Amino acid sequence: MSSTDFDKQPDIESVLQPTTSAETTQERIERVKSQIEWQPNPDKSKWENLKDSFKKIELEEIDPNLTAIEKIAIKTARTPLKRRLKNRHLQMIAIGGAIGSGLFIGSGSSLSTSGPAGVLIGYLISATFILCVVCGLGELAVEFPVSGSFTTYANRFVDESFGFAANWNYVYGCSVSVPLEIVAAAITVNYWNTPKKYTDAFVALFFIVIVVINLFGVKGYGEAEYFFSGVKVLCILGFILLGIILVCGGGPDHKYVGGTMWHHPYGAFIGDTGAERFKTIMSVFVSAAFAYAGVEMTGMAAAETANPRKSIPSAAKQVFWRILIFYIVSLTLVGLLVSKDDPRLVGNSYYDSASSPFVIAMVSHGIKGLPSVFNVVVLIASLSVGNASVYGATRIMVSMCESGHIPKWTNLDYIDQKGRPLVALVVISVLSLLSFIATSSKEDEVFTWLLALTGLSAMFTWFGISLSHIRFRHALKAQGRGTDELCFVAPTGLWGSYYSCGMIAIIVCLDFWTSLWPYKTAPNAEDFFESYMSAPVFILIYLGHKIWKKNWKFFIPAKEVDIDTGRRETDIEKLKIELAQEKADFATKPFYYRAYKYAC
């Protein structure tokens, strides 16, 4: 469709019936949402009100003459999810939301396969492009706090086929992540020598806890993550303090550790040649991607945040400090305290919850009592990430049904009076029953498979976010508009998104090489698909949609991209004046205040 044809399409402001001629599309969307805010009927019993709260919210019909892309933009913008996440919820989700078994347990696999220096290199390189991804996402989420967030952006700014693949990739990743985290939680319980026959009961308990939290809606999710994240943050800070003491010889054994784990006979790397060491470092990126997965959750929560313009920029910028303190510093200490050859690490001969390198560090240096406390935190972290995965998967399913990527008859866009995506929650709950594989004697192999499958899934999600940001900026320029109308401009800029796309593409290609010719083993199908299965799945979904829809373009032309529908700030000229005034006021603040706000 040419730009001329696009201009001839029906005015989007005719989608909903206006109350006044001056009412904008976004104001109409807000009016509809305010009209459908459900309140209990005082004339009915509590039981009747409870039943009514599960009824579906019915919205006004959309103008059938609109194009498919315009319909998707309107539907995702007006989804009746409740805006009940407060700033404190979003800040805590940003600080500790993604800390889970990927860091506490999965990092042990990285340490055993690449050494302490290899772990730091892999995690540091990953951190550089992830920071660019999150800043770009923050810019988009502030402007377009819509249902589905970053996967919806792929539909609007990149291409419908790419959006289709990105949606399914994220649902697939979250669907795998939920049973993975429940399995990790069940494994953690084994630390206390819990009889195997009780594994089913623990899996069922963890499953019920996650489902019940999400039944309380977005407020339940926010409060649970506020508590979970607070516990995880305190635990990591406590371990960092303890780790420094142990490295300096202040532990019960009074043994000075220093950098001995980096030297003979241990060594900082695994592999005798540069090529071998390169391969082992490349293997870190998959587990690092899983450990970092969830950093994008602040963008997902934008549609249910009371004031994304104020809270999301701060949450996005805090990712840098979270990665630096919680990942890099803690893993540096782990590499100083735990040998890469320790048989208790994941990836070596022995496997249970004690394989967490954080626990090994404490046990190996004579710390008693704290390892049990830390395992409780590992358990909480697993439930936290599983809870976030259910939240993310259900929101994406709603968006996919609204976008036409899932058949309407599935009713996955069912949102009840309390703003809960009930049908999507039922579906993800059924898929989560896969977690009962924890009762299998092969639970360690299952954990490794799920970990590998989820890692590359996160890579494709981040690639889609950065590509959407690039296309959005190009659309602004092509339509004669600039960043002066944006409430938040990504500190990493457009080139940051180019960098993240390039790095992710390079890593995915190199991972193909290391998966096909793994370190110290001959090429084999099991190792390849264990590490690389999500890549061909993503490509097949993308190409399949292209063929099915006969959609042969790679990108939506920049002049045709819709950069207005879904914005909460609709009066651009008024917004520019407000932003200019805010910048002028900010310039009068003391230097230390401006420095703090720029960084946090």
Short mmCIF file of C-alpha atoms in Angstrom, two decimals, residues 12 38 54 57 65-66 73 96-97 105 111 151 176 208 214 216 281 298 324 404 446 457 460 464 481 552 564 588:
data_model
loop_
_atom_site.label_atom_id
_atom_site.label_comp_id
_atom_site.label_asym_id
_atom_site.label_seq_id
_atom_site.Cartn_x
_atom_site.Cartn_y
_atom_site.Cartn_z
CA ILE A 12 -8.92 6.45 12.94
CA TRP A 38 -16.49 -2.66 37.30
CA PHE A 54 -15.72 -13.13 36.03
CA ILE A 57 -16.01 -6.97 29.40
CA ASN A 65 -13.56 -0.21 7.02
CA LEU A 66 -10.22 0.22 8.80
CA ALA A 73 -3.45 -0.66 16.85
CA GLY A 96 14.87 -7.73 41.02
CA GLY A 97 12.18 -9.13 38.76
CA ILE A 105 21.66 -22.24 39.52
CA LEU A 111 31.28 -21.60 35.44
CA THR A 151 5.50 -7.89 20.54
CA VAL A 176 8.67 -23.29 28.83
CA ILE A 208 -1.18 -23.53 42.87
CA ASN A 214 -2.37 -14.38 38.97
CA PHE A 216 -5.77 -11.73 41.94
CA ILE A 281 32.78 -18.49 26.17
CA THR A 298 8.82 -3.40 32.79
CA LEU A 324 26.35 -4.33 37.46
CA GLY A 404 -5.65 -11.96 14.69
CA VAL A 446 15.02 -31.84 31.62
CA SER A 457 13.98 -17.42 22.82
CA PHE A 460 14.85 -13.22 19.53
CA GLY A 464 12.54 -7.71 18.00
CA ARG A 481 8.67 14.51 13.22
CA TRP A 552 6.49 -10.42 0.65
CA ASP A 564 -0.03 7.99 17.09
CA THR A 588 17.97 24.68 37.40
#
